[in-house]
mmCIF file of N, CA and C in Angstrom:
data_model
loop_
_atom_site.group_PDB
_atom_site.id
_atom_site.type_symbol
_atom_site.label_atom_id
_atom_site.label_comp_id
_atom_site.label_asym_id
_atom_site.label_seq_id
_atom_site.Cartn_x
_atom_site.Cartn_y
_atom_site.Cartn_z
ATOM 1 N N MET A 399 70.328 93.914 95.991
ATOM 2 C CA MET A 399 71.245 93.855 94.869
ATOM 3 C C MET A 399 72.677 93.608 95.325
ATOM 4 N N GLU A 400 72.870 93.203 96.567
ATOM 5 C CA GLU A 400 74.210 92.997 97.087
ATOM 6 C C GLU A 400 74.974 91.906 96.362
ATOM 7 N N ASP A 401 74.265 90.996 95.717
ATOM 8 C CA ASP A 401 74.940 89.913 95.016
ATOM 9 C C ASP A 401 75.181 90.257 93.542
ATOM 10 N N MET A 402 75.037 91.530 93.184
ATOM 11 C CA MET A 402 75.231 91.949 91.791
ATOM 12 C C MET A 402 76.522 92.740 91.647
ATOM 13 N N LEU A 403 77.127 92.622 90.478
ATOM 14 C CA LEU A 403 78.293 93.418 90.111
ATOM 15 C C LEU A 403 77.882 94.328 88.967
ATOM 16 N N LEU A 404 77.981 95.619 89.172
ATOM 17 C CA LEU A 404 77.619 96.600 88.159
ATOM 18 C C LEU A 404 78.888 97.062 87.451
ATOM 19 N N LEU A 405 78.925 96.895 86.132
ATOM 20 C CA LEU A 405 80.060 97.316 85.315
ATOM 21 C C LEU A 405 79.682 98.580 84.558
ATOM 22 N N ALA A 406 80.584 99.540 84.506
ATOM 23 C CA ALA A 406 80.328 100.761 83.743
ATOM 24 C C ALA A 406 81.611 101.188 83.051
ATOM 25 N N ASP A 407 81.468 101.695 81.857
ATOM 26 C CA ASP A 407 82.618 102.162 81.102
ATOM 27 C C ASP A 407 82.915 103.611 81.463
ATOM 28 N N ARG A 408 84.070 104.084 81.037
ATOM 29 C CA ARG A 408 84.522 105.407 81.450
ATOM 30 C C ARG A 408 83.634 106.540 80.974
ATOM 31 N N GLY A 409 82.833 106.343 79.949
ATOM 32 C CA GLY A 409 81.928 107.398 79.506
ATOM 33 C C GLY A 409 80.785 107.661 80.473
ATOM 34 N N PHE A 410 80.601 106.776 81.443
ATOM 35 C CA PHE A 410 79.514 106.903 82.410
ATOM 36 C C PHE A 410 80.005 107.302 83.790
ATOM 37 N N TYR A 411 81.288 107.608 83.920
ATOM 38 C CA TYR A 411 81.861 107.929 85.219
ATOM 39 C C TYR A 411 81.362 109.285 85.697
ATOM 40 N N GLY A 412 81.008 109.364 86.949
ATOM 41 C CA GLY A 412 80.610 110.615 87.577
ATOM 42 C C GLY A 412 80.267 110.349 89.032
ATOM 43 N N PHE A 413 80.501 111.309 89.881
ATOM 44 C CA PHE A 413 80.266 111.107 91.308
ATOM 45 C C PHE A 413 78.795 110.878 91.620
ATOM 46 N N TYR A 414 77.903 111.569 90.933
ATOM 47 C CA TYR A 414 76.470 111.363 91.181
ATOM 48 C C TYR A 414 76.065 109.952 90.776
ATOM 49 N N ALA A 415 76.479 109.520 89.581
ATOM 50 C CA ALA A 415 76.129 108.179 89.096
ATOM 51 C C ALA A 415 76.733 107.105 89.993
ATOM 52 N N TRP A 416 77.974 107.305 90.420
ATOM 53 C CA TRP A 416 78.635 106.340 91.300
ATOM 54 C C TRP A 416 77.864 106.209 92.614
ATOM 55 N N GLY A 417 77.514 107.332 93.206
ATOM 56 C CA GLY A 417 76.784 107.306 94.477
ATOM 57 C C GLY A 417 75.430 106.632 94.341
ATOM 58 N N GLN A 418 74.745 106.920 93.271
ATOM 59 C CA GLN A 418 73.440 106.317 93.028
ATOM 60 C C GLN A 418 73.572 104.795 92.878
ATOM 61 N N ALA A 419 74.558 104.363 92.125
ATOM 62 C CA ALA A 419 74.779 102.928 91.929
ATOM 63 C C ALA A 419 75.207 102.267 93.238
ATOM 64 N N ARG A 420 76.048 102.922 94.007
ATOM 65 C CA ARG A 420 76.531 102.359 95.274
ATOM 66 C C ARG A 420 75.397 102.189 96.271
ATOM 67 N N ARG A 421 74.485 103.156 96.305
ATOM 68 C CA ARG A 421 73.342 103.069 97.225
ATOM 69 C C ARG A 421 72.427 101.903 96.892
ATOM 70 N N SER A 422 72.526 101.364 95.683
ATOM 71 C CA SER A 422 71.703 100.215 95.303
ATOM 72 C C SER A 422 72.160 98.943 96.018
ATOM 73 N N GLY A 423 73.371 98.970 96.581
ATOM 74 C CA GLY A 423 73.912 97.806 97.269
ATOM 75 C C GLY A 423 74.782 96.931 96.390
ATOM 76 N N ALA A 424 74.814 97.202 95.088
ATOM 77 C CA ALA A 424 75.623 96.399 94.161
ATOM 78 C C ALA A 424 77.108 96.699 94.360
ATOM 79 N N GLN A 425 77.935 95.740 94.010
ATOM 80 C CA GLN A 425 79.379 95.964 93.951
ATOM 81 C C GLN A 425 79.664 96.652 92.612
ATOM 82 N N LEU A 426 80.652 97.545 92.575
ATOM 83 C CA LEU A 426 80.885 98.347 91.380
ATOM 84 C C LEU A 426 82.265 98.101 90.782
ATOM 85 N N LEU A 427 82.310 98.041 89.478
ATOM 86 C CA LEU A 427 83.564 98.013 88.730
ATOM 87 C C LEU A 427 83.414 99.059 87.633
ATOM 88 N N TRP A 428 84.207 100.119 87.736
ATOM 89 C CA TRP A 428 84.034 101.266 86.851
ATOM 90 C C TRP A 428 85.363 101.601 86.204
ATOM 91 N N ARG A 429 85.389 101.665 84.896
ATOM 92 C CA ARG A 429 86.591 102.137 84.195
ATOM 93 C C ARG A 429 86.533 103.653 84.124
ATOM 94 N N VAL A 430 87.680 104.292 84.310
ATOM 95 C CA VAL A 430 87.735 105.754 84.267
ATOM 96 C C VAL A 430 88.802 106.199 83.274
ATOM 97 N N GLN A 431 88.810 107.478 82.942
ATOM 98 C CA GLN A 431 89.754 108.006 81.969
ATOM 99 C C GLN A 431 91.189 107.866 82.477
ATOM 100 N N ALA A 432 92.119 107.826 81.553
ATOM 101 C CA ALA A 432 93.524 107.572 81.868
ATOM 102 C C ALA A 432 94.129 108.658 82.754
ATOM 103 N N GLY A 433 93.669 109.884 82.679
ATOM 104 C CA GLY A 433 94.269 110.982 83.434
ATOM 105 C C GLY A 433 93.844 111.058 84.887
ATOM 106 N N LEU A 434 92.863 110.282 85.281
ATOM 107 C CA LEU A 434 92.391 110.317 86.665
ATOM 108 C C LEU A 434 93.453 109.715 87.576
ATOM 109 N N ARG A 435 93.756 110.366 88.665
ATOM 110 C CA ARG A 435 94.782 109.908 89.594
ATOM 111 C C ARG A 435 94.155 109.511 90.932
ATOM 112 N N PRO A 436 93.708 108.257 91.051
ATOM 113 C CA PRO A 436 93.162 107.833 92.342
ATOM 114 C C PRO A 436 94.270 107.711 93.382
ATOM 115 N N TYR A 437 93.916 107.867 94.647
ATOM 116 C CA TYR A 437 94.875 107.743 95.726
ATOM 117 C C TYR A 437 94.905 106.284 96.165
ATOM 118 N N TRP A 438 95.999 105.594 95.890
ATOM 119 C CA TRP A 438 96.151 104.182 96.170
ATOM 120 C C TRP A 438 96.135 103.924 97.668
ATOM 121 N N LEU A 439 95.360 102.915 98.085
ATOM 122 C CA LEU A 439 95.331 102.509 99.488
ATOM 123 C C LEU A 439 96.074 101.196 99.705
ATOM 124 N N CYS A 440 95.758 100.192 98.875
ATOM 125 C CA CYS A 440 96.433 98.906 99.014
ATOM 126 C C CYS A 440 96.150 98.031 97.794
ATOM 127 N N ASP A 441 96.992 97.020 97.610
ATOM 128 C CA ASP A 441 96.765 95.996 96.595
ATOM 129 C C ASP A 441 95.886 94.918 97.205
ATOM 130 N N LEU A 442 94.967 94.381 96.414
ATOM 131 C CA LEU A 442 94.080 93.321 96.880
ATOM 132 C C LEU A 442 94.587 91.970 96.393
ATOM 133 N N ASP A 443 94.133 90.913 97.037
ATOM 134 C CA ASP A 443 94.605 89.562 96.727
ATOM 135 C C ASP A 443 94.364 89.161 95.276
ATOM 136 N N ASP A 444 93.331 89.724 94.652
ATOM 137 C CA ASP A 444 93.013 89.333 93.272
ATOM 138 C C ASP A 444 93.804 90.119 92.231
ATOM 139 N N GLY A 445 94.742 90.963 92.679
ATOM 140 C CA GLY A 445 95.566 91.735 91.766
ATOM 141 C C GLY A 445 95.032 93.128 91.479
ATOM 142 N N SER A 446 93.839 93.440 91.956
ATOM 143 C CA SER A 446 93.291 94.783 91.770
ATOM 144 C C SER A 446 93.780 95.696 92.892
ATOM 145 N N ARG A 447 93.393 96.947 92.839
ATOM 146 C CA ARG A 447 93.822 97.926 93.836
ATOM 147 C C ARG A 447 92.615 98.589 94.471
ATOM 148 N N LEU A 448 92.759 98.931 95.727
ATOM 149 C CA LEU A 448 91.752 99.709 96.429
ATOM 150 C C LEU A 448 92.248 101.148 96.456
ATOM 151 N N ALA A 449 91.393 102.081 96.050
ATOM 152 C CA ALA A 449 91.814 103.480 95.956
ATOM 153 C C ALA A 449 90.666 104.405 96.323
ATOM 154 N N VAL A 450 90.995 105.645 96.609
ATOM 155 C CA VAL A 450 90.025 106.700 96.899
ATOM 156 C C VAL A 450 90.113 107.728 95.788
ATOM 157 N N ILE A 451 88.954 108.135 95.293
ATOM 158 C CA ILE A 451 88.882 109.204 94.307
ATOM 159 C C ILE A 451 88.030 110.310 94.920
ATOM 160 N N THR A 452 88.565 111.516 94.986
ATOM 161 C CA THR A 452 87.796 112.635 95.541
ATOM 162 C C THR A 452 87.212 113.464 94.408
ATOM 163 N N ASN A 453 86.082 114.061 94.669
ATOM 164 C CA ASN A 453 85.377 114.861 93.687
ATOM 165 C C ASN A 453 86.058 116.219 93.539
ATOM 166 N N PRO A 454 86.607 116.547 92.360
ATOM 167 C CA PRO A 454 87.299 117.824 92.190
ATOM 168 C C PRO A 454 86.365 119.025 92.294
ATOM 169 N N VAL A 455 85.091 118.830 92.050
ATOM 170 C CA VAL A 455 84.127 119.932 92.113
ATOM 171 C C VAL A 455 83.937 120.417 93.546
ATOM 172 N N VAL A 456 84.049 119.504 94.507
ATOM 173 C CA VAL A 456 83.855 119.855 95.918
ATOM 174 C C VAL A 456 84.978 120.762 96.409
ATOM 175 N N GLY A 457 86.171 120.599 95.897
ATOM 176 C CA GLY A 457 87.292 121.463 96.268
ATOM 177 C C GLY A 457 87.767 121.260 97.695
ATOM 178 N N LEU A 458 88.047 120.029 98.064
ATOM 179 C CA LEU A 458 88.526 119.740 99.407
ATOM 180 C C LEU A 458 89.946 120.263 99.607
ATOM 181 N N HIS A 459 90.218 120.711 100.820
ATOM 182 C CA HIS A 459 91.583 121.103 101.171
ATOM 183 C C HIS A 459 92.415 119.839 101.372
ATOM 184 N N ARG A 460 93.717 119.998 101.301
ATOM 185 C CA ARG A 460 94.612 118.849 101.444
ATOM 186 C C ARG A 460 94.372 118.101 102.754
ATOM 187 N N SER A 461 94.163 118.826 103.848
ATOM 188 C CA SER A 461 93.944 118.170 105.140
ATOM 189 C C SER A 461 92.649 117.340 105.133
ATOM 190 N N GLN A 462 91.625 117.816 104.439
ATOM 191 C CA GLN A 462 90.377 117.068 104.334
ATOM 192 C C GLN A 462 90.572 115.795 103.515
ATOM 193 N N LYS A 463 91.328 115.893 102.423
ATOM 194 C CA LYS A 463 91.630 114.708 101.601
ATOM 195 C C LYS A 463 92.436 113.700 102.411
ATOM 196 N N ASP A 464 93.414 114.198 103.163
ATOM 197 C CA ASP A 464 94.234 113.296 103.986
ATOM 198 C C ASP A 464 93.378 112.575 105.019
ATOM 199 N N ARG A 465 92.430 113.274 105.623
ATOM 200 C CA ARG A 465 91.541 112.670 106.617
ATOM 201 C C ARG A 465 90.658 111.599 105.971
ATOM 202 N N LEU A 466 90.118 111.889 104.779
ATOM 203 C CA LEU A 466 89.316 110.897 104.055
ATOM 204 C C LEU A 466 90.133 109.658 103.724
ATOM 205 N N ARG A 467 91.337 109.862 103.270
ATOM 206 C CA ARG A 467 92.204 108.743 102.912
ATOM 207 C C ARG A 467 92.536 107.883 104.125
ATOM 208 N N GLU A 468 92.806 108.530 105.242
ATOM 209 C CA GLU A 468 93.105 107.769 106.455
ATOM 210 C C GLU A 468 91.865 107.000 106.932
ATOM 211 N N ASP A 469 90.711 107.619 106.852
ATOM 212 C CA ASP A 469 89.469 106.924 107.207
ATOM 213 C C ASP A 469 89.267 105.698 106.316
ATOM 214 N N ALA A 470 89.552 105.845 105.033
ATOM 215 C CA ALA A 470 89.413 104.719 104.103
ATOM 216 C C ALA A 470 90.397 103.609 104.456
ATOM 217 N N ARG A 471 91.628 103.985 104.784
ATOM 218 C CA ARG A 471 92.638 102.996 105.183
ATOM 219 C C ARG A 471 92.198 102.202 106.402
ATOM 220 N N GLN A 472 91.511 102.886 107.319
ATOM 221 C CA GLN A 472 91.054 102.259 108.560
ATOM 222 C C GLN A 472 89.754 101.484 108.377
ATOM 223 N N GLY A 473 89.186 101.552 107.172
ATOM 224 C CA GLY A 473 87.952 100.824 106.895
ATOM 225 C C GLY A 473 86.690 101.517 107.367
ATOM 226 N N ARG A 474 86.800 102.812 107.671
ATOM 227 C CA ARG A 474 85.626 103.568 108.098
ATOM 228 C C ARG A 474 84.761 103.926 106.903
ATOM 229 N N LEU A 475 83.475 104.075 107.134
ATOM 230 C CA LEU A 475 82.528 104.451 106.084
ATOM 231 C C LEU A 475 82.792 105.897 105.671
ATOM 232 N N LEU A 476 82.913 106.134 104.373
ATOM 233 C CA LEU A 476 83.173 107.475 103.848
ATOM 234 C C LEU A 476 81.881 108.134 103.388
ATOM 235 N N PRO A 477 81.811 109.467 103.506
ATOM 236 C CA PRO A 477 80.602 110.171 103.029
ATOM 237 C C PRO A 477 80.478 110.101 101.520
#
């Protein structure tokens, strides 16, 4: 499914659903609620943004979030 783009509206947003869809190999485009604050990494050539969203239920410490963000910036695979 690597050549597929999966679109989902904000009513379907969730970390479990996102992970399940991502494991399918499809590329994802997901709209989320206005109050969500993703951590911006960079602007992409097509005008979109690359960002990291952490799961609030997991309760990561600030240092753990910073490490995840830096790994994402470096292009490392995130858990």
